[in-house]
Coordinates of C-alpha atoms in Angstrom, one line a residue:
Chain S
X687 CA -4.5 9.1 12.5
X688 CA -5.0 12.0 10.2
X689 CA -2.0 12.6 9.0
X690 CA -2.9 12.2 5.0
X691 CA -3.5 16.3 4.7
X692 CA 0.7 16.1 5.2
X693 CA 0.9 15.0 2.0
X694 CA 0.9 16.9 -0.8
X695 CA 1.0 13.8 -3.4
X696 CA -2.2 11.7 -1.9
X697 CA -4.8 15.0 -3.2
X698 CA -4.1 13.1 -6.6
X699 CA -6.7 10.5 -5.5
X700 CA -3.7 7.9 -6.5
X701 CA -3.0 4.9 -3.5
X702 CA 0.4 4.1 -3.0
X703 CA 1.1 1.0 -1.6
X704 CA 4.5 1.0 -2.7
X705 CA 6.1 2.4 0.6
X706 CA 8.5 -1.3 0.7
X707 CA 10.2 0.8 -2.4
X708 CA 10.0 3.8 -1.2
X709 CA 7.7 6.1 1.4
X710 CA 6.2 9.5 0.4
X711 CA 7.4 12.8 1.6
X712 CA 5.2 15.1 3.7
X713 CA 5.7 18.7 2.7
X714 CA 7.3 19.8 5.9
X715 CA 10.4 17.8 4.3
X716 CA 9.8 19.3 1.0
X717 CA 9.5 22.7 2.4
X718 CA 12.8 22.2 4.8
X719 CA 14.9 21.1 1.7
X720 CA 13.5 24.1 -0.1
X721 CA 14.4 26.5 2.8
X722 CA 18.2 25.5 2.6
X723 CA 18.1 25.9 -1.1
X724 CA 16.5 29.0 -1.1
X725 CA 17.8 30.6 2.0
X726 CA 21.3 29.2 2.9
X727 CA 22.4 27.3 -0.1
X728 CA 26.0 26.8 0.9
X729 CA 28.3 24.0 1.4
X730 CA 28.8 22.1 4.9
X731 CA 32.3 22.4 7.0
X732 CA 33.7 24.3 4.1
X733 CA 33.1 27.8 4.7
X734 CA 33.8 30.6 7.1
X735 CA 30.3 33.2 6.7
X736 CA 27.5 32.4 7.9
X737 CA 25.0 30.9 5.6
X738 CA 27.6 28.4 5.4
X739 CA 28.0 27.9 9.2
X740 CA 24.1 27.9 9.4
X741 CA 24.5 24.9 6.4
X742 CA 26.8 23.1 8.8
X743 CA 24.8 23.7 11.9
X744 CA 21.6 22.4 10.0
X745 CA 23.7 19.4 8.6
X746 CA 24.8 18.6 12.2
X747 CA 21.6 18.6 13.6
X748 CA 20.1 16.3 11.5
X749 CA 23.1 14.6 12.6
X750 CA 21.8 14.7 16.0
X751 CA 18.7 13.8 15.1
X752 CA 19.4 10.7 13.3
X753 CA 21.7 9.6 16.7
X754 CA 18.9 9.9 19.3
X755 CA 16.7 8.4 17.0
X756 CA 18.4 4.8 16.9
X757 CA 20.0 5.9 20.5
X758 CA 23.8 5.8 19.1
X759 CA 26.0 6.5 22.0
X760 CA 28.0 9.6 19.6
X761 CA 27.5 11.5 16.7
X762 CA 31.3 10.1 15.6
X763 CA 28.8 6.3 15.0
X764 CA 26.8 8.4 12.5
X765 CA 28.0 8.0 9.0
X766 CA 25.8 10.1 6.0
X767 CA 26.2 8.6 2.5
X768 CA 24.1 7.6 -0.4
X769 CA 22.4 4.7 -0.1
X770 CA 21.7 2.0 2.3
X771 CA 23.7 -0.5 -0.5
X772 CA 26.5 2.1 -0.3
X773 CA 26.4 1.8 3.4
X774 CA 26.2 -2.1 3.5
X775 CA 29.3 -2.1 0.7
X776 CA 31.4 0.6 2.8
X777 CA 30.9 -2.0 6.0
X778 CA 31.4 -4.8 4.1
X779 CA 34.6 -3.9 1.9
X780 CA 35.8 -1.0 4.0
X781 CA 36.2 -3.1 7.6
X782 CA 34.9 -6.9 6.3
X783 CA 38.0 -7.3 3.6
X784 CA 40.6 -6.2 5.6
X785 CA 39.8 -8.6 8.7
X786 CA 38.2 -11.7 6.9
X787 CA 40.3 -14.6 5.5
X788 CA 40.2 -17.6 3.2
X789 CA 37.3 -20.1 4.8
X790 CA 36.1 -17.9 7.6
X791 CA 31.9 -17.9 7.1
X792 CA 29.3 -15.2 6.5
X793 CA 25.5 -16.2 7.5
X794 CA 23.0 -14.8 5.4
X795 CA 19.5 -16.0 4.7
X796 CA 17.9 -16.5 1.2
X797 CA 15.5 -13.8 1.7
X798 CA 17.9 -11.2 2.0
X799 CA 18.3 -8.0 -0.6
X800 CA 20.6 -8.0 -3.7
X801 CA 22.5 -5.2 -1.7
X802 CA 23.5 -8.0 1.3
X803 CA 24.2 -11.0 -0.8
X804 CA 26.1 -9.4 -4.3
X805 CA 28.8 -7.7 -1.7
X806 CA 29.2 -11.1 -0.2
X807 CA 29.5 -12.9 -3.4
X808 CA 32.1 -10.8 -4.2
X809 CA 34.7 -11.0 -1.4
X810 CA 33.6 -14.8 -1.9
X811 CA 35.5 -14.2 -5.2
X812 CA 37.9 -11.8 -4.0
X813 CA 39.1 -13.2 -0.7
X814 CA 37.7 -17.0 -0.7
X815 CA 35.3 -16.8 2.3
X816 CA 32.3 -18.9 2.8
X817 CA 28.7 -17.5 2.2
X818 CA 26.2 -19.9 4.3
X819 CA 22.3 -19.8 4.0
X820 CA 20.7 -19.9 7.5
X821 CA 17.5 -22.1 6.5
X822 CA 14.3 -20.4 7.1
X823 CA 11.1 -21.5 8.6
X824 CA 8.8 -23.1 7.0
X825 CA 7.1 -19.7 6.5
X826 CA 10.0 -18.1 5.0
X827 CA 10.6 -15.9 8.4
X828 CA 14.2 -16.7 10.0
X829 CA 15.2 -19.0 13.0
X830 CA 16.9 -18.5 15.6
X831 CA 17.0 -22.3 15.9
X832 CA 18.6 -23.0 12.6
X833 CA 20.8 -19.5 13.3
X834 CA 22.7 -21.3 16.3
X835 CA 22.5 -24.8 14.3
X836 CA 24.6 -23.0 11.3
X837 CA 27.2 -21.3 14.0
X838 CA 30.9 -23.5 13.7
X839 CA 34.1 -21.6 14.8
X840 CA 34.9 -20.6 11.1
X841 CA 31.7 -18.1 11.6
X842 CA 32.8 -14.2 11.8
X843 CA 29.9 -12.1 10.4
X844 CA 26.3 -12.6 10.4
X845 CA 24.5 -10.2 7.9
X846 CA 20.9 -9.7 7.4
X847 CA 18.1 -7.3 7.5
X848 CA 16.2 -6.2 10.7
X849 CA 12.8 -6.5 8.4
X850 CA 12.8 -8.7 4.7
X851 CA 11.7 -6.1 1.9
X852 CA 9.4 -9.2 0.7
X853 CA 8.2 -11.6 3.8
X854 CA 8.4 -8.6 5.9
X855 CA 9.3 -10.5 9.1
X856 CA 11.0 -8.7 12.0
X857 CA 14.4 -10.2 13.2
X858 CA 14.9 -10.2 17.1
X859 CA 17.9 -8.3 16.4
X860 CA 18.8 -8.2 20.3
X861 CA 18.6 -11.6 20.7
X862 CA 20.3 -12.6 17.2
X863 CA 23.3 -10.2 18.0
X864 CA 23.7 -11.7 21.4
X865 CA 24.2 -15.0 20.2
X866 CA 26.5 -13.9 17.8
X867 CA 29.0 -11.8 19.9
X868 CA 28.8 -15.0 22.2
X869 CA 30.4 -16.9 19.5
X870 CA 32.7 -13.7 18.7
X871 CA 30.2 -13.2 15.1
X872 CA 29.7 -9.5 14.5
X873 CA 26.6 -8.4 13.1
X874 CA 25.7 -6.0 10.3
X875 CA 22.1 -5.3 10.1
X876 CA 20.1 -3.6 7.1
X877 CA 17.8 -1.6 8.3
X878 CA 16.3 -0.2 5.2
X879 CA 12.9 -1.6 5.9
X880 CA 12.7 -1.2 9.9
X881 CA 13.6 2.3 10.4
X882 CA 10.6 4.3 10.5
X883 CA 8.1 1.4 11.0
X884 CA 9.6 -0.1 14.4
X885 CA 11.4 1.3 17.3
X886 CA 15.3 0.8 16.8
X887 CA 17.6 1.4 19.5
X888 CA 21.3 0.2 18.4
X889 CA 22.6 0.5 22.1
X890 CA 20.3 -2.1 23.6
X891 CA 20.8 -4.6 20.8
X892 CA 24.4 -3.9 20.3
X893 CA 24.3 -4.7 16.6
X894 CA 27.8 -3.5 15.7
X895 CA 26.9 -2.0 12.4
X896 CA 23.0 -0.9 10.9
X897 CA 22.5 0.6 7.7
X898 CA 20.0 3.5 7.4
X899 CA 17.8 4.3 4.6
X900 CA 16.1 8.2 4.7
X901 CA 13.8 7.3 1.5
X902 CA 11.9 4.6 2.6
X903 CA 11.3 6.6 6.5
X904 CA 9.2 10.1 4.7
X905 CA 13.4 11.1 4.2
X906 CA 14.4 12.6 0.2
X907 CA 16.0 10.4 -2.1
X908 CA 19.8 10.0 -2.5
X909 CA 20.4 9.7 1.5
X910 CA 21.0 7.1 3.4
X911 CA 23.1 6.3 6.6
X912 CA 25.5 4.0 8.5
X913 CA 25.7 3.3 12.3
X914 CA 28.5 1.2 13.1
X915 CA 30.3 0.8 16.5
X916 CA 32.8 3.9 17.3
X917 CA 36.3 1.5 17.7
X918 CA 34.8 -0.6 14.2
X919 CA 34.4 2.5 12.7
X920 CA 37.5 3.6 13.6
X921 CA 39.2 0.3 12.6
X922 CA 37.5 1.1 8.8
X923 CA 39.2 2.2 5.5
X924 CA 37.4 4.5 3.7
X925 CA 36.1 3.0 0.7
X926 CA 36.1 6.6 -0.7
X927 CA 38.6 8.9 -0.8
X928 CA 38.5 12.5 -1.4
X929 CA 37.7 16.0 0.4
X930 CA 36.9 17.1 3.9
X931 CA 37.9 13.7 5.1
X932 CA 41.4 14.4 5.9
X933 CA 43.8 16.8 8.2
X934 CA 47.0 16.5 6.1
X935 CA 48.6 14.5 3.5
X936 CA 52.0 15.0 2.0
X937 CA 52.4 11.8 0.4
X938 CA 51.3 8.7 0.3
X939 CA 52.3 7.6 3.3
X940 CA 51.5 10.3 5.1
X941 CA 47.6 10.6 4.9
X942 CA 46.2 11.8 8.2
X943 CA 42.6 11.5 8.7
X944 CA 40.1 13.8 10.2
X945 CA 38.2 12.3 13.5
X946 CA 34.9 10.1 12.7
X947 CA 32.0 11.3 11.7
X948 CA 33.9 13.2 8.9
X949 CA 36.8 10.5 7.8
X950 CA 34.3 8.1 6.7
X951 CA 32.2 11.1 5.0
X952 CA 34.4 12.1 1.6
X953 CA 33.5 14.8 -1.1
X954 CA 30.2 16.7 -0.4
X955 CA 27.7 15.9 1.0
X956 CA 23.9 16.0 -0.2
X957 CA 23.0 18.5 1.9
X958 CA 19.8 19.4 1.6
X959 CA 18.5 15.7 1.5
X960 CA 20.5 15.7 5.3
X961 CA 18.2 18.2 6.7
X962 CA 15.5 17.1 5.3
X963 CA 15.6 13.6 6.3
X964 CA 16.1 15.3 10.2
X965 CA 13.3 17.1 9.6
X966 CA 11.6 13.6 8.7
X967 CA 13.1 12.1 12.1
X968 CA 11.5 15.0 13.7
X969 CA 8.1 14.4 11.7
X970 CA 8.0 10.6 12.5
X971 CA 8.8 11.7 16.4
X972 CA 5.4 14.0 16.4
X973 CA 3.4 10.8 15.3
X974 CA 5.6 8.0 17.9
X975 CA 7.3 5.1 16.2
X976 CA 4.9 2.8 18.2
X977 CA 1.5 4.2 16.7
X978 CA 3.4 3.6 13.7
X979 CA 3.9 0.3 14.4
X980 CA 0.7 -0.7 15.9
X981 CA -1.7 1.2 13.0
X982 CA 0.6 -0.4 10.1
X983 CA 0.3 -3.8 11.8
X984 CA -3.5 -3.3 11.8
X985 CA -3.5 -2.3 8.5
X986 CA -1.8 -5.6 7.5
X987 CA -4.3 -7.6 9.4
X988 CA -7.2 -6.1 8.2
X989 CA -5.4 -6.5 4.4
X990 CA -5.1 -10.0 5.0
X991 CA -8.6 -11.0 6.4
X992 CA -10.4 -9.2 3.2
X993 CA -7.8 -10.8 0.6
X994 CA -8.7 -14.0 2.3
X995 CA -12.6 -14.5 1.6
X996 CA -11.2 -13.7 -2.6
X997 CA -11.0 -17.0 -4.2
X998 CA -8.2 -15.9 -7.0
X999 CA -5.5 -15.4 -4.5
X1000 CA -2.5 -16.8 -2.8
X1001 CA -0.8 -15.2 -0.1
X1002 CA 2.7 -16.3 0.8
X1003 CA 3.2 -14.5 3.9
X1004 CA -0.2 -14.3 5.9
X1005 CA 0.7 -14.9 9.0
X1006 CA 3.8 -12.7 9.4
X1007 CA 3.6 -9.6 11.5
X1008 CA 4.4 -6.6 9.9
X1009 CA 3.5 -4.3 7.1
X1010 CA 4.2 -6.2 3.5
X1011 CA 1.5 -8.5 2.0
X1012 CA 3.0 -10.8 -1.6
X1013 CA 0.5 -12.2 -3.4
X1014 CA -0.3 -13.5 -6.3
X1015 CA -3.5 -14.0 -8.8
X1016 CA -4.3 -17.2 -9.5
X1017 CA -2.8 -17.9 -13.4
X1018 CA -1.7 -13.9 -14.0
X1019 CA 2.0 -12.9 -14.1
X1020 CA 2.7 -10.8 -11.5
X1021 CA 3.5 -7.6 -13.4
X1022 CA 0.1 -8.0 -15.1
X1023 CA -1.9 -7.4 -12.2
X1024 CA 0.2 -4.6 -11.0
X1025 CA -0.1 -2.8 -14.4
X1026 CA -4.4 -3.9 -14.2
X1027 CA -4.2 -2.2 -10.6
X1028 CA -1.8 0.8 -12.2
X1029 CA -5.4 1.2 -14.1
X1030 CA -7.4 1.8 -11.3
X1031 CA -4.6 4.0 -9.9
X1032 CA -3.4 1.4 -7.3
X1033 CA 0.6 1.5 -7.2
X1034 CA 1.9 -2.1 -6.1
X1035 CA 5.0 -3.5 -6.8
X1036 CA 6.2 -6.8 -8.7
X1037 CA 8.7 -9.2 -9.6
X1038 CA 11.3 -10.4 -7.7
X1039 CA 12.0 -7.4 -5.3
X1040 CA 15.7 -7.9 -5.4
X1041 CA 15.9 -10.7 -3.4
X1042 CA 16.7 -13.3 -6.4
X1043 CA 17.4 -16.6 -3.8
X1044 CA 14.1 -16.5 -2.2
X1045 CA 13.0 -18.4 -5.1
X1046 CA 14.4 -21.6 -4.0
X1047 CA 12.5 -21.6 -0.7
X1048 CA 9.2 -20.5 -2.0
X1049 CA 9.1 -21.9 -5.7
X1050 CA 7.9 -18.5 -7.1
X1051 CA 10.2 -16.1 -8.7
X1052 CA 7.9 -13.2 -8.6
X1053 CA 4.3 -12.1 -6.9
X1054 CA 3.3 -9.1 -5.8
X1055 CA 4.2 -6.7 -3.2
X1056 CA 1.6 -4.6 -1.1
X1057 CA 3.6 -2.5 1.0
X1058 CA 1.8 -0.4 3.9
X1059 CA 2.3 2.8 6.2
X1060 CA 0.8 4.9 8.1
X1061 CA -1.0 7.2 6.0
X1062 CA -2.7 4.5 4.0
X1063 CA -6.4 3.6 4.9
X1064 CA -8.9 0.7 5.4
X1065 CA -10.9 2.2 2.5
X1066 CA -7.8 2.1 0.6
X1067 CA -7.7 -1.5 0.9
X1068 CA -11.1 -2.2 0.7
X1069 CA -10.7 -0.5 -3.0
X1070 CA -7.5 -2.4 -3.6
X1071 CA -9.7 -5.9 -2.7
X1072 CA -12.8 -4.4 -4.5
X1073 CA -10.4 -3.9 -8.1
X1074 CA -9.2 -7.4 -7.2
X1075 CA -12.2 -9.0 -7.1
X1076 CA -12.4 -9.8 -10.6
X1077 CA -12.1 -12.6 -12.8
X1078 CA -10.8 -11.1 -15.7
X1079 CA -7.8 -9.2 -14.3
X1080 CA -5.4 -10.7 -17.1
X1081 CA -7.5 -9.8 -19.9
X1082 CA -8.2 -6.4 -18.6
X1083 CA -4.4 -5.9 -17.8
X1084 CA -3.5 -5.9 -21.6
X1085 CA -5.1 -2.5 -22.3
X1086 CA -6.5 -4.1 -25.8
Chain P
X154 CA -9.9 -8.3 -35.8
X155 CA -12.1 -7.5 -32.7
X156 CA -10.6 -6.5 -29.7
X157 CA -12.1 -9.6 -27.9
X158 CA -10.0 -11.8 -30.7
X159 CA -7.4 -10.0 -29.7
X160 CA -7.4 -10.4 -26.5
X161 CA -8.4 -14.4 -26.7
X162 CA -5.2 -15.1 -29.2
X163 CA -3.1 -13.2 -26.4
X164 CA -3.8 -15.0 -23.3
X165 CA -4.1 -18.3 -25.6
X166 CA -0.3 -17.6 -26.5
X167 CA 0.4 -16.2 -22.7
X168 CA -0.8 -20.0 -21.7
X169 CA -0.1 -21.7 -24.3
X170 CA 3.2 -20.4 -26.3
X171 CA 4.7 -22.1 -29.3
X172 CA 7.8 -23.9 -29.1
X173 CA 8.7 -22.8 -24.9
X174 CA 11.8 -25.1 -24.4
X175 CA 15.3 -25.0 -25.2
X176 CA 17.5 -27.6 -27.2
X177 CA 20.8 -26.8 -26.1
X178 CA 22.0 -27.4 -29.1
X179 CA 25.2 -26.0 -30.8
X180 CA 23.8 -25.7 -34.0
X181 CA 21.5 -22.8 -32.6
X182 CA 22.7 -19.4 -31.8
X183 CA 21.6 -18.2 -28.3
X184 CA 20.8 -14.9 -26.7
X185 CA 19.5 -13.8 -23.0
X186 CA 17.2 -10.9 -23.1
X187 CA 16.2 -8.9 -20.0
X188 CA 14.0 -6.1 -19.5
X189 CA 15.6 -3.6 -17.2
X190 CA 12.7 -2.2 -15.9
X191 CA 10.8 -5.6 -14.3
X192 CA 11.3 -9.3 -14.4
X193 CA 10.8 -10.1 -17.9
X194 CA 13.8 -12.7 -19.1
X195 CA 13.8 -14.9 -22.0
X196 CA 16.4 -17.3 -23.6
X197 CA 16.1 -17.2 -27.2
X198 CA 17.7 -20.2 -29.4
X199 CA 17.7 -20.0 -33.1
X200 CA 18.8 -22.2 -36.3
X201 CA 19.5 -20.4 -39.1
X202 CA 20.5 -22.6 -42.5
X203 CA 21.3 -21.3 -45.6
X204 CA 19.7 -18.5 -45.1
X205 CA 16.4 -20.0 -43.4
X206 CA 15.1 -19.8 -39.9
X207 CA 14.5 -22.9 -39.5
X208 CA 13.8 -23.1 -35.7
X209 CA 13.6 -20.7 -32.8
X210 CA 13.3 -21.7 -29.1
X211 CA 12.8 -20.0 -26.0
X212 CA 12.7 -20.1 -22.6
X213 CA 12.1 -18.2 -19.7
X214 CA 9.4 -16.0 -17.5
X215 CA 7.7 -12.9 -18.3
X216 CA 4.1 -11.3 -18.6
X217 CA 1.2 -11.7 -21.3
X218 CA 2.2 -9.4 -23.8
X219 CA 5.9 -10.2 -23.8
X220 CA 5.5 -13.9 -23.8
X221 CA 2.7 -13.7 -26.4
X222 CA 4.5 -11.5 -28.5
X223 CA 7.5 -13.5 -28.8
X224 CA 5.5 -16.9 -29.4
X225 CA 3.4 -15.1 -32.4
X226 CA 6.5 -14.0 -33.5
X227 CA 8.2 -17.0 -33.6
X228 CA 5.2 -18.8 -35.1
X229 CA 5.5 -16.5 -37.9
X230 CA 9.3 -16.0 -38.8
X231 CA 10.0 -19.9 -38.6
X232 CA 10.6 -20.5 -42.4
X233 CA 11.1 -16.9 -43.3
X234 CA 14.7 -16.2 -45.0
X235 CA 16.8 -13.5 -42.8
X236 CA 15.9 -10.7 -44.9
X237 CA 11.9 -11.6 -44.4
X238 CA 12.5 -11.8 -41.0
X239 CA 14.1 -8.4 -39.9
X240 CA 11.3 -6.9 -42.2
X241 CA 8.7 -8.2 -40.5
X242 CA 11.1 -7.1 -36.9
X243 CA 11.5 -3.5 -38.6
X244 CA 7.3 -3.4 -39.7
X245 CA 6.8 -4.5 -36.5
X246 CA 8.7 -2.1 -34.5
X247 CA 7.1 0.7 -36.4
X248 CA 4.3 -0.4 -35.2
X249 CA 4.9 -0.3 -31.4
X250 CA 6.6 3.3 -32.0
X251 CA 3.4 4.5 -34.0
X252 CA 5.2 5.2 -37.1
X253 CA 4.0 4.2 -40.7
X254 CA 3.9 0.0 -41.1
X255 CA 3.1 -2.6 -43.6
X256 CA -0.1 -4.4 -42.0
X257 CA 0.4 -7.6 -45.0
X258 CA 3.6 -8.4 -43.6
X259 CA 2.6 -9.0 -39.4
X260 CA -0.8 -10.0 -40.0
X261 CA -1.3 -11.4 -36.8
X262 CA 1.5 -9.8 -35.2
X263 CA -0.1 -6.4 -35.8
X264 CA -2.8 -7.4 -32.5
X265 CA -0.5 -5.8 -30.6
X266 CA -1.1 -1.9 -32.3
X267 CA -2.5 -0.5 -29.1
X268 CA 0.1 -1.8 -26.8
X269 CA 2.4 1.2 -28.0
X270 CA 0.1 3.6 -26.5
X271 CA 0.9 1.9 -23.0
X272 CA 4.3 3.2 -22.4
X273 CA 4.6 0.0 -19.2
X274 CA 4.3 -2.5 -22.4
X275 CA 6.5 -1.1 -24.9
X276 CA 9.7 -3.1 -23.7
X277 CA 7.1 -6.2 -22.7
X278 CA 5.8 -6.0 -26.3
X279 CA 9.6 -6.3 -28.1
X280 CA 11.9 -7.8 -25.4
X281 CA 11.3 -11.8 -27.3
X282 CA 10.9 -10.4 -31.1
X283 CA 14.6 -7.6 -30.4
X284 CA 16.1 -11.3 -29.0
X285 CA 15.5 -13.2 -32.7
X286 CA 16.8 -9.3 -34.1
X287 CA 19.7 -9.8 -32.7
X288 CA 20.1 -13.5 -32.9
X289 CA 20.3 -12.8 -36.9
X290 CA 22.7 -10.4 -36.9
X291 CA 25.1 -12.2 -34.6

């Protein structure tokens, strides 16, 4: 797959492998962002001439886009905001509050992100329900086993992600989902890290609400997305309040809402990061979401099998389909060996990723993160295990 | 000091660093620092009497420079008075910016010269040594 010319930011000879943080942009997005500034640089469902209606239109489609994409049944299940955490919070304080009470249970694992558990931790506060860790296996990837083990009647929400931004393993979010609405558990999944890497279709795994990140999918910054069930979406208080989101309201008790999409969708919107992450959808489309999957999952492999034969590393997640190696070097902090790889112009991640439980499972409160997509290459990584392959990686880290 | 020195006395201090462990103890003051931009955290504990350091502590997980800066630095302002201390802070962070220092007063500490000139080890280099700052102003 030669699709590396579609990036403007890889002729700087520098190799990204930082796409778990976020993904680079090809230029067709750039250049559809910097259409609608340049050419029809209004605002959305506001205006009556055209370059406004053309705004809208554009908007829409991406709208569109986005739906067929994850095979939503109606636009009115598509919800644009700013951020995936925005969209977990909006789920999570907007419908969650108002339904949950004192004692009912919320499943999460310990390798979720900081934007699943905080939210949690708060209505824990808030409302007193019961935040309970699903034990993982014994390599860090969920159970389905332990899932059904940690079901009681008190159970109402089951919130995790589709794919963990540090194990990387993918959730059978089908299967998990039906076992939950068979015990009447909805199911809120995060889908920050699957979107864009594996095929998601929200209608066959009836996951009532999935939360959409445009960064990490070739999509601009500041963009992100919620799917959610049209009656729960409906059954959902806005968390934010403002313009475009209503018909009428006199006073307070008198506030009538617009229909979905645009009741859940306050204040403007960010326009131009809304087209462009269609125009992503449409890019990732040209390539097919399985070649995706199948050429990132042979990149990982191939990762795996040359960090193997080094003798000064530990992998945590080996054997765990998907597109995320963590590592460590034997005896050097973890941010030391990504600034030593920074020096060779390899960009790697470290610390704790966000995810500040996983710690008690795997004993390590930081390694590494290599995270892979489509546009990166074997000879990337056989220059990544080449600068690796070195003894003094600490000393050379401190730049002295 | 050759660079190799340099580099030896770091990693001995990464490995190796003076006083890691906390006391708990009221008669210390105690201060959390984190760097906001990676996983760098240390607890810092410090006894102060009449007008001596007398003991600092610390705790906690971060990389080389940060947790070999902070050991030198505690090896060198335990028995300092406060003033003698917060010069050798205010020398040192001259230092790390590049401005105009007093080399005498952080002889050892003064290793870490270059590390202003990597703007990813600025913080790393004074997250442990702006903890005992502002330990002795509290």
């Amino acid at each position: 797959m030669d699709y590396r010319k579609d990036f403007p930011f890889l002729d700087k000879n520098i190799i990204y492998f930082d796409n778990g943080a976020t993904s680079l942009k090809p230029k067709c997005v750039i250049d559809k962002m910097n259409e609608y500034y340049l050419n029809y640089p209004s605002n959305a469902h506001r205006g009556d001439y055209s370059i406004s209606i053309k705004a809208s239109s554009e908007f829409e489609n991406a709208r569109e886009k986005l739906r067929k994409f994850i095979n939503a049944k109606s636009t009115k299940e598509i919800i644009f905001t700013s951020g995936s955490t925005e969209s977990i919070s909006t789920v999570i304080y907007g419908y969650f509050m108002n339904k949950l009470k004192k004692g009912d249970e919320v499943l999460v694992t310990k390798a979720e992100h900081a934007s699943i558990i905080l939210p949690w931790y708060d209505l824990a506060n808030k409302i007193g329900i019961k935040i309970k860790f699903i034990p993982l296996n014994k390599d860090y990837s969920f159970s389905i086993d332990n899932l059904i083990n940690s079901i009681t009647p008190k159970t109402k929400v089951l919130s995790i992600a589709e794919i963990t931004n540090v194990i990387g393993d993918r959730r059978d979010i089908k299967k998990i989902t039906s076992i939950c609405h068979k015990n009447g558990i909805k199911v809120l999944i995060d889908g920050a890290q699957s979107l864009g890497h594996i095929k998601v279709d929200v209608s066959d795994s009836d996951v009532d609400f999935f939360a959409i990140s445009a960064h990490k999918m070739l999509g601009p910054m500041g963009v992100r997305a919620l799917y959610g069930k049209e009656e729960l979406l409906n059954d959902l208080d806005p968390i934010k309040k403002g313009g475009g989101m209503t018909i009428s309201f006199d006073n307070k008790d008198s506030i009538i809402y617009k229909e979905l999409p645009y009741k859940l969708e306050a204040g403007t919107q960010n326009i131009a990061g809304v087209i462009g992450f269609g125009e992503a959808i449409d890019y990732i489309n040209k390539i097919g979401i399985d070649n995706i999957t199948n050429y990132t999952h042979e990149l990982k492999k191939y990762l795996v099998e040359k960090l193997k034969k080094l003798d000064n590393i530990i992998i945590y997640n080996e054997n765990i389909e998907g597109s995320t190696v963590i590592i460590n070097i034997k005896d050097v902090f973890s941010q030391d060996t990504a600034i030593y790889l920074d020096k060779h112009n390899i960009c790697v991640r470290s610390g704790d990723h966000c995810d500040k439980k996983l710690k008690d499972e795997i004993n390590i409160t930081n390694t590494v993160r290599i995270s892979l997509y489509f546009y990166n290459t074997k000879e990337e990584i056989d220059k990544l295990v080449e600068v690796l392959n070195n003894n003094n990686i600490l000393e050379e880290s401190l730049g002295i | 000091m050759n660079n190799e020195l340099k580099r030896e006395l770091i990693i001995e201090n990464f490995n190796h660093p003076v006083n890691r462990g906390l006391t708990n103890n009221k008669d210390y003051l105690r201060e959390e620092k984190n760097n906001s931009s990676c996983i760098d955290h240390f607890t810092i504990e410090l006894k102060l009497e009449d007008n001596i350091v007398k003991d600092i502590r610390f705790d906690g997980e971060a990389c080389a420079i940060a947790t070999s800066s902070l050991s030198i630095a505690i090896s060198k302002i335990i028995g300092k008075t406060k003033e003698e201390a917060l010069n050798i802070i205010d020398n040192y962070n001259k230092m790390i910016k590049g401005e105009d220092y007093d080399k005498k007063v952080l002889e050892e500490l003064s290793i870490f010269e270059d590390v202003g000139r990597q703007p990813a080890r600025v913080k790393c280099a004074t997250l442990g040594i702006l903890g005992i700052y502002d330990l002795l102003n509290k």
